[in-house]
Coordinates of C-alpha atoms in Angstrom, one line a residue:
M1 CA 157.5 -33.7 115.5
V2 CA 159.7 -36.4 116.4
P3 CA 163.0 -34.4 116.1
L4 CA 161.3 -31.7 118.2
L5 CA 161.1 -34.4 121.3
K6 CA 165.1 -33.1 121.9
F7 CA 164.6 -29.6 121.1
Y8 CA 166.4 -28.8 124.3
F9 CA 166.1 -25.1 124.0
N10 CA 162.7 -25.2 125.0
D11 CA 160.8 -27.4 127.2
E12 CA 157.2 -26.2 125.8
V13 CA 158.2 -26.9 122.3
R14 CA 159.1 -30.7 123.5
N15 CA 156.0 -30.9 125.2
A16 CA 153.8 -29.9 122.3
A17 CA 155.8 -32.4 120.2
S18 CA 155.1 -35.2 122.5
E19 CA 151.6 -34.5 123.1
S20 CA 151.0 -34.4 119.4
L21 CA 152.1 -38.2 118.6
P22 CA 149.1 -40.2 119.6
Y23 CA 147.0 -37.9 117.5
L24 CA 149.1 -38.1 114.5
L25 CA 148.9 -42.0 114.9
E26 CA 145.2 -41.5 114.9
C27 CA 145.2 -39.1 111.8
A28 CA 147.6 -41.8 110.1
K29 CA 145.1 -44.6 110.1
S30 CA 143.2 -42.9 107.1
R31 CA 146.2 -43.9 105.1
G32 CA 146.1 -47.5 106.2
E33 CA 147.2 -50.0 108.8
Q34 CA 150.9 -50.4 107.0
Y35 CA 151.3 -46.5 107.0
V36 CA 150.4 -46.6 110.7
V37 CA 152.9 -49.2 111.5
E38 CA 155.6 -47.3 109.7
Q39 CA 154.8 -44.0 111.3
W40 CA 155.1 -46.2 114.9
T41 CA 158.3 -47.8 113.9
F42 CA 159.7 -44.1 113.5
I43 CA 158.2 -42.6 116.6
L44 CA 158.8 -45.4 119.2
P45 CA 162.6 -45.6 119.4
N46 CA 162.9 -41.8 119.3
L47 CA 160.3 -41.5 122.0
L48 CA 162.1 -44.0 124.3
S49 CA 165.3 -42.3 123.9
A50 CA 163.5 -39.0 124.3
I51 CA 162.4 -40.3 128.0
T52 CA 166.0 -41.8 128.9
G53 CA 167.5 -38.3 127.8
E54 CA 165.0 -35.9 128.9
P55 CA 166.5 -33.2 131.6
E56 CA 163.5 -31.9 133.1
R57 CA 161.7 -33.9 135.2
E58 CA 158.1 -32.8 134.5
M59 CA 158.6 -33.4 130.7
V60 CA 159.5 -37.2 131.6
G61 CA 156.2 -37.4 132.8
D62 CA 154.6 -35.8 129.7
N63 CA 156.7 -38.2 127.7
L64 CA 155.5 -41.1 129.4
L65 CA 151.8 -40.1 129.0
A66 CA 152.4 -39.5 125.2
L67 CA 153.8 -43.3 125.3
A68 CA 150.8 -44.4 127.2
N69 CA 148.5 -42.8 124.8
C70 CA 150.3 -44.3 121.7
I71 CA 150.1 -47.6 123.1
E72 CA 146.6 -47.4 123.6
K73 CA 146.2 -46.0 120.0
M74 CA 148.3 -49.1 118.6
G75 CA 147.2 -51.9 120.7
R76 CA 148.3 -55.5 121.2
G77 CA 151.7 -56.2 119.9
C78 CA 153.0 -52.8 119.3
L79 CA 156.3 -53.3 121.4
N80 CA 158.4 -56.4 120.6
N81 CA 160.8 -57.9 123.1
E82 CA 163.7 -55.5 122.7
H83 CA 161.3 -52.5 123.2
M84 CA 159.8 -54.1 126.3
E85 CA 163.3 -54.5 127.6
E86 CA 164.3 -51.0 126.9
L87 CA 160.8 -49.9 128.6
Y88 CA 161.7 -52.0 131.6
N89 CA 165.1 -50.5 132.0
I90 CA 163.7 -46.9 131.5
M91 CA 160.7 -47.7 134.4
D92 CA 163.1 -49.6 136.6
K93 CA 165.6 -46.3 136.7
L94 CA 162.5 -44.1 137.1
F95 CA 161.5 -46.1 140.3
K96 CA 164.8 -46.0 141.6
E97 CA 165.3 -42.4 141.0
H98 CA 161.9 -41.8 142.8
F99 CA 163.0 -43.7 146.0
E100 CA 166.5 -42.0 146.0
K101 CA 165.0 -38.7 145.6
H102 CA 162.6 -39.4 148.5
D103 CA 165.6 -40.2 150.8
E104 CA 167.5 -37.3 149.7
R105 CA 164.7 -35.2 150.8
V106 CA 164.5 -36.6 153.9
A107 CA 168.2 -36.2 154.6
K108 CA 167.9 -32.6 153.6
R109 CA 165.2 -31.7 156.1
Q110 CA 167.3 -33.0 158.8
D111 CA 170.3 -30.9 157.9
E112 CA 171.0 -27.7 160.3
D113 CA 171.0 -25.3 157.4
F114 CA 167.5 -26.3 156.0
D115 CA 165.5 -23.3 155.6
E116 CA 161.9 -22.3 154.0
V117 CA 163.4 -21.7 150.5
E118 CA 164.8 -24.9 150.6
E119 CA 161.4 -26.6 151.7
E120 CA 159.7 -24.9 148.7
R121 CA 162.3 -26.4 146.4
L122 CA 161.8 -29.7 147.9
I123 CA 158.0 -29.5 147.6
S124 CA 158.5 -28.7 143.8
E125 CA 160.6 -31.5 143.4
K126 CA 158.5 -33.8 145.2
D127 CA 155.5 -32.7 143.2
E128 CA 157.2 -33.6 139.8
D129 CA 158.4 -37.1 141.0
E130 CA 154.7 -37.8 141.9
Y131 CA 153.9 -36.6 138.5
V132 CA 156.3 -39.1 136.7
L133 CA 155.2 -42.0 139.2
S134 CA 151.5 -41.2 138.0
K135 CA 152.5 -41.4 134.6
M136 CA 154.3 -44.7 135.1
S137 CA 151.1 -46.0 136.2
D138 CA 149.4 -44.9 133.2
V139 CA 151.9 -46.8 131.0
M140 CA 151.5 -50.0 133.0
H141 CA 147.6 -49.2 132.6
S142 CA 147.8 -48.6 128.9
L143 CA 149.7 -52.2 128.5
F144 CA 146.9 -54.1 130.7
V145 CA 144.1 -52.3 128.6
T146 CA 145.8 -53.5 125.4
H147 CA 147.5 -56.8 126.4
G148 CA 145.5 -58.1 129.1
S149 CA 147.3 -60.9 131.2
D150 CA 150.1 -60.8 128.6
A151 CA 151.2 -57.7 130.4
L152 CA 151.9 -59.7 133.7
P153 CA 155.3 -60.8 132.9
F154 CA 156.2 -56.9 132.4
F155 CA 154.4 -56.0 135.7
Q156 CA 156.3 -59.1 137.5
Q157 CA 159.6 -57.6 136.5
L158 CA 158.5 -54.4 138.1
L159 CA 157.1 -55.9 141.2
P160 CA 159.8 -55.5 143.5
N161 CA 159.5 -51.5 143.0
I162 CA 155.6 -51.5 143.0
V163 CA 155.7 -53.4 146.3
K164 CA 158.3 -50.8 147.8
L165 CA 155.5 -48.2 147.3
L166 CA 153.1 -49.9 149.7
E167 CA 155.4 -50.0 152.6
R168 CA 154.1 -48.3 155.5
D169 CA 156.9 -45.6 156.1
R170 CA 156.3 -44.5 152.4
P171 CA 154.4 -41.0 151.5
F172 CA 150.8 -41.4 151.1
N173 CA 151.3 -40.6 147.3
D174 CA 153.4 -43.7 146.8
L175 CA 150.7 -45.8 148.7
Q176 CA 147.9 -44.3 146.4
W177 CA 150.0 -45.1 143.0
G178 CA 151.3 -48.4 144.1
I179 CA 147.4 -49.3 144.9
C180 CA 146.6 -48.5 141.3
F181 CA 149.1 -50.7 139.8
F182 CA 147.2 -53.6 141.3
D183 CA 143.9 -52.0 140.6
D184 CA 144.9 -52.7 136.9
V185 CA 146.0 -56.2 137.8
I186 CA 142.6 -56.9 139.2
Q187 CA 140.6 -55.4 136.5
Y188 CA 142.5 -56.5 133.5
T189 CA 143.6 -60.3 134.2
S190 CA 141.8 -63.4 135.3
S191 CA 140.8 -63.6 139.2
E192 CA 143.3 -66.5 139.7
Q193 CA 146.2 -64.4 138.0
S194 CA 145.3 -61.1 140.1
W195 CA 144.8 -63.4 143.5
Q196 CA 148.5 -64.6 143.3
Y197 CA 149.5 -60.9 144.6
H198 CA 146.9 -60.5 147.2
E199 CA 149.5 -60.8 149.8
Y200 CA 150.7 -57.5 148.7
F201 CA 147.6 -55.4 147.9
L202 CA 145.2 -56.8 150.4
P203 CA 147.0 -55.2 153.4
A204 CA 147.3 -51.9 151.5
F205 CA 143.6 -51.9 150.8
Q206 CA 142.7 -52.3 154.4
V207 CA 144.8 -49.5 155.2
G208 CA 143.9 -47.2 152.4
L209 CA 140.2 -47.7 152.8
Q210 CA 140.4 -45.7 156.0
H211 CA 143.2 -43.6 155.1
N212 CA 143.1 -39.7 155.9
E213 CA 143.9 -38.8 152.2
E214 CA 140.9 -38.9 150.0
D215 CA 143.0 -39.8 147.0
V216 CA 144.3 -43.0 148.7
R217 CA 140.7 -44.0 149.7
Q218 CA 139.4 -43.3 146.1
T219 CA 142.0 -45.7 144.8
V220 CA 141.2 -48.4 147.0
L221 CA 137.3 -48.2 146.4
Y222 CA 138.0 -48.3 142.7
G223 CA 139.9 -51.5 143.5
L224 CA 137.4 -53.1 145.6
G225 CA 134.8 -52.1 142.7
V226 CA 136.8 -54.0 140.0
A227 CA 137.5 -56.8 142.4
A228 CA 133.2 -57.2 142.5
M229 CA 133.2 -56.9 138.9
C230 CA 136.2 -59.1 137.9
G231 CA 137.3 -61.1 141.0
G232 CA 135.9 -64.7 141.9
A233 CA 134.9 -66.1 145.2
Q234 CA 138.4 -65.5 146.7
Y235 CA 137.5 -61.7 146.8
E236 CA 134.3 -62.3 148.7
P237 CA 135.7 -62.2 152.2
T238 CA 137.4 -58.9 151.4
L239 CA 134.6 -57.4 150.0
Q240 CA 132.2 -58.6 153.1
A241 CA 134.6 -56.7 155.4
A242 CA 134.9 -53.6 153.3
V243 CA 131.1 -53.0 152.7
P244 CA 130.1 -51.7 156.0
I245 CA 133.1 -49.4 156.2
I246 CA 132.0 -48.1 152.7
I247 CA 128.2 -47.7 153.7
E248 CA 129.5 -45.6 156.9
M249 CA 131.6 -43.7 154.8
I250 CA 128.7 -42.7 152.3
E251 CA 126.5 -42.0 155.3
T252 CA 128.4 -39.9 157.5
P253 CA 127.1 -36.2 157.7
Y254 CA 129.8 -34.6 155.5
S255 CA 130.2 -37.0 153.1
K256 CA 128.3 -35.0 150.1
S257 CA 130.8 -31.8 151.2
E258 CA 132.6 -30.4 148.2
Q259 CA 136.1 -31.7 149.8
V260 CA 135.0 -35.4 150.0
N261 CA 132.0 -35.9 147.5
V262 CA 134.3 -37.3 144.8
C263 CA 135.3 -40.0 147.1
T264 CA 131.9 -40.7 148.2
E265 CA 130.6 -41.3 144.7
N266 CA 133.3 -43.5 144.1
A267 CA 132.3 -45.3 147.2
I268 CA 128.7 -45.4 146.0
S269 CA 129.9 -46.7 142.7
A270 CA 132.0 -49.3 144.4
L271 CA 129.0 -50.8 146.3
T272 CA 126.7 -50.6 143.1
K273 CA 129.3 -53.0 141.5
V274 CA 129.1 -55.3 144.8
C275 CA 125.1 -55.3 144.6
K276 CA 125.1 -56.0 140.9
Y277 CA 128.0 -59.0 141.1
K278 CA 128.5 -59.8 144.3
P279 CA 125.2 -59.6 146.1
N280 CA 126.1 -62.1 148.7
C281 CA 128.7 -59.6 150.1
L282 CA 126.1 -57.2 151.4
P283 CA 125.8 -57.1 155.2
N284 CA 123.0 -58.9 156.6
Q285 CA 120.6 -57.6 154.6
S286 CA 118.6 -58.5 151.2
V287 CA 119.5 -56.8 147.9
D288 CA 115.9 -55.2 148.4
Q289 CA 116.7 -53.9 151.7
F290 CA 120.1 -52.5 150.2
L291 CA 118.6 -51.0 147.1
Q292 CA 116.1 -48.8 149.4
R293 CA 119.2 -47.2 151.0
W294 CA 120.9 -47.1 147.6
V295 CA 118.7 -45.0 145.5
G296 CA 118.7 -42.7 148.5
W297 CA 122.5 -41.9 147.8
L298 CA 121.9 -40.9 144.3
P299 CA 122.4 -38.8 142.2
I300 CA 125.8 -38.7 141.3
W301 CA 127.7 -36.9 138.7
E302 CA 131.4 -36.1 139.6
D303 CA 133.2 -39.0 137.8
K304 CA 131.6 -39.7 134.5
E305 CA 133.7 -43.3 134.3
E306 CA 131.7 -44.2 137.4
T307 CA 128.6 -42.7 136.8
V308 CA 128.1 -45.1 133.8
H309 CA 128.2 -48.1 135.9
V310 CA 125.7 -46.7 138.4
Y311 CA 123.2 -45.3 136.0
D312 CA 123.4 -48.5 133.8
Y313 CA 122.4 -50.4 136.8
L314 CA 119.7 -47.9 137.6
C315 CA 118.1 -48.0 134.1
E316 CA 118.5 -52.1 134.5
L317 CA 116.6 -52.0 137.6
I318 CA 114.0 -49.6 136.1
E319 CA 113.6 -51.3 133.0
A320 CA 112.9 -54.5 134.8
N321 CA 110.2 -52.9 136.8
H322 CA 112.0 -53.5 140.1
P323 CA 109.4 -52.9 142.8
V324 CA 111.6 -51.4 145.4
V325 CA 113.1 -49.0 142.8
L326 CA 109.9 -48.0 141.5
G327 CA 107.9 -48.0 144.9
P328 CA 104.4 -49.1 145.6
E329 CA 102.2 -48.0 142.8
N330 CA 105.2 -46.5 141.0
S331 CA 105.3 -43.8 143.6
Q332 CA 109.3 -43.5 143.2
L333 CA 109.1 -42.3 139.5
P334 CA 109.0 -38.5 140.3
K335 CA 112.3 -39.2 142.5
L336 CA 114.0 -41.2 139.7
V337 CA 113.3 -38.4 137.3
E338 CA 114.6 -36.0 139.5
I339 CA 118.0 -38.2 139.9
I340 CA 118.3 -38.5 136.2
T341 CA 117.5 -34.9 135.5
E342 CA 119.9 -33.6 138.2
T343 CA 122.7 -36.1 136.7
I344 CA 122.0 -34.7 133.4
H345 CA 121.9 -31.1 134.5
K346 CA 125.3 -31.5 136.1
E347 CA 126.6 -33.1 133.0
G348 CA 127.4 -36.0 134.8
L349 CA 126.7 -38.7 132.1
P350 CA 128.8 -38.6 128.7
D351 CA 126.2 -38.0 126.1
D352 CA 128.1 -40.4 123.6
K353 CA 127.5 -43.4 126.0
P354 CA 124.5 -45.7 125.7
V355 CA 123.3 -45.2 129.3
Y356 CA 122.6 -41.6 128.4
Q357 CA 119.9 -42.7 125.7
R358 CA 118.8 -45.1 128.2
C359 CA 118.1 -42.6 130.9
L360 CA 116.4 -40.3 128.1
N361 CA 114.3 -43.1 127.0
I362 CA 112.8 -44.1 130.5
V363 CA 111.9 -40.2 130.9
R364 CA 110.0 -40.6 127.4
Q365 CA 108.3 -43.5 128.7
I366 CA 107.1 -41.6 131.9
Q367 CA 106.1 -38.6 129.6
T368 CA 103.7 -40.6 127.6
N369 CA 101.6 -40.4 130.9
E370 CA 100.9 -36.5 131.6
A371 CA 99.5 -36.8 135.0
V372 CA 102.5 -38.7 136.1
F373 CA 104.9 -36.5 134.1
N374 CA 103.8 -33.3 135.7
A375 CA 104.2 -34.8 139.1
C376 CA 107.7 -35.6 138.1
L377 CA 108.3 -32.0 136.9
S378 CA 106.7 -30.5 139.9
L379 CA 109.8 -31.8 141.9
L380 CA 112.5 -29.8 139.6
S381 CA 113.8 -26.4 139.6
E382 CA 113.5 -24.5 136.4
E383 CA 117.2 -24.8 135.5
Q384 CA 116.5 -28.7 135.8
K385 CA 113.4 -28.4 133.9
S386 CA 115.5 -26.3 131.0
S387 CA 118.4 -29.1 131.1
L388 CA 116.0 -32.1 130.7
S389 CA 114.1 -30.2 127.8
K390 CA 117.0 -29.5 125.9
A391 CA 118.3 -33.1 126.6
L392 CA 115.2 -34.6 125.3
S393 CA 114.8 -32.4 122.2
S394 CA 118.4 -32.6 120.9
A395 CA 119.1 -36.4 121.6
G396 CA 118.3 -39.0 119.0

């Protein structure tokens, strides 16, 4: 596989070889830790060299993705100082190429000979550049996941390039991925460490939260959610200002339309985290008042990473017999079963996560009261009943 990273006769061969590497490292674990280290020692310099010498822009992105996945497989300390310096040089070069190519596209569109054929080519080139940028973000993400705040010196080296992504005259995709870099800083470092960059990301959050592009809004919503979970008191004014905007986003008439539903569900998840971790940031209402609205926004199912957070909190409230969530004399139970069932029916919860079992255990507990459970079933469609029955019978 490693020699095939430079099989320049066919880019699909290079792609397959690159994609296989993190899986091969996983398989190598059966031979022991020392064997894995030997394989990684062989793979890493060749993979870095392949990124540098790759002629196809899309394959550069594929190689970066393979590197990110390998780093997550290998964990903390998998890159020594020499490797980190080489990786910085690669990333810095790719950033500069990204900015240069954008400027070239702007100039070409001003050329008097510019036509539709050239526009199609430029759009294709732009898509490739954005793909590479997204995979650069994946590499940085993998370093934060595995190294936490120890990844900050590397991030600091790249900061001038990342800040440039946030400039107001940049394309919206630059803003999106620039915010992604800072989302990881907020999530994987201490509140004090991430706050030192607030002068860069807070203005971007303010612009991005009400941006026309759904992808930008979604990235900001994720950042606000992790700020609620991981940030300290410094973040509270930002969250307090954002919450009314997010509520309006969720409750607009078209918020559940197919075009924006993923973003709406990310908004619900962000406010779930605010309610759980920073309830004092809710606007002019008690947590109980907010929870009445919150239950009405459910179910959600589009983003499994976010549904875990939302349904963990829902289960926590149900298991604590929260009076607002359960309603007077448990009158909300049919609604809650409907929410859980629809999420399972839509395959919105990963069945290998503990929250999936928590949801089913709540349904099983309700099932012990036949009259109440029949009232719950009366709200369900036949397809929902079938999905719930299958889940209850197959789950351990």
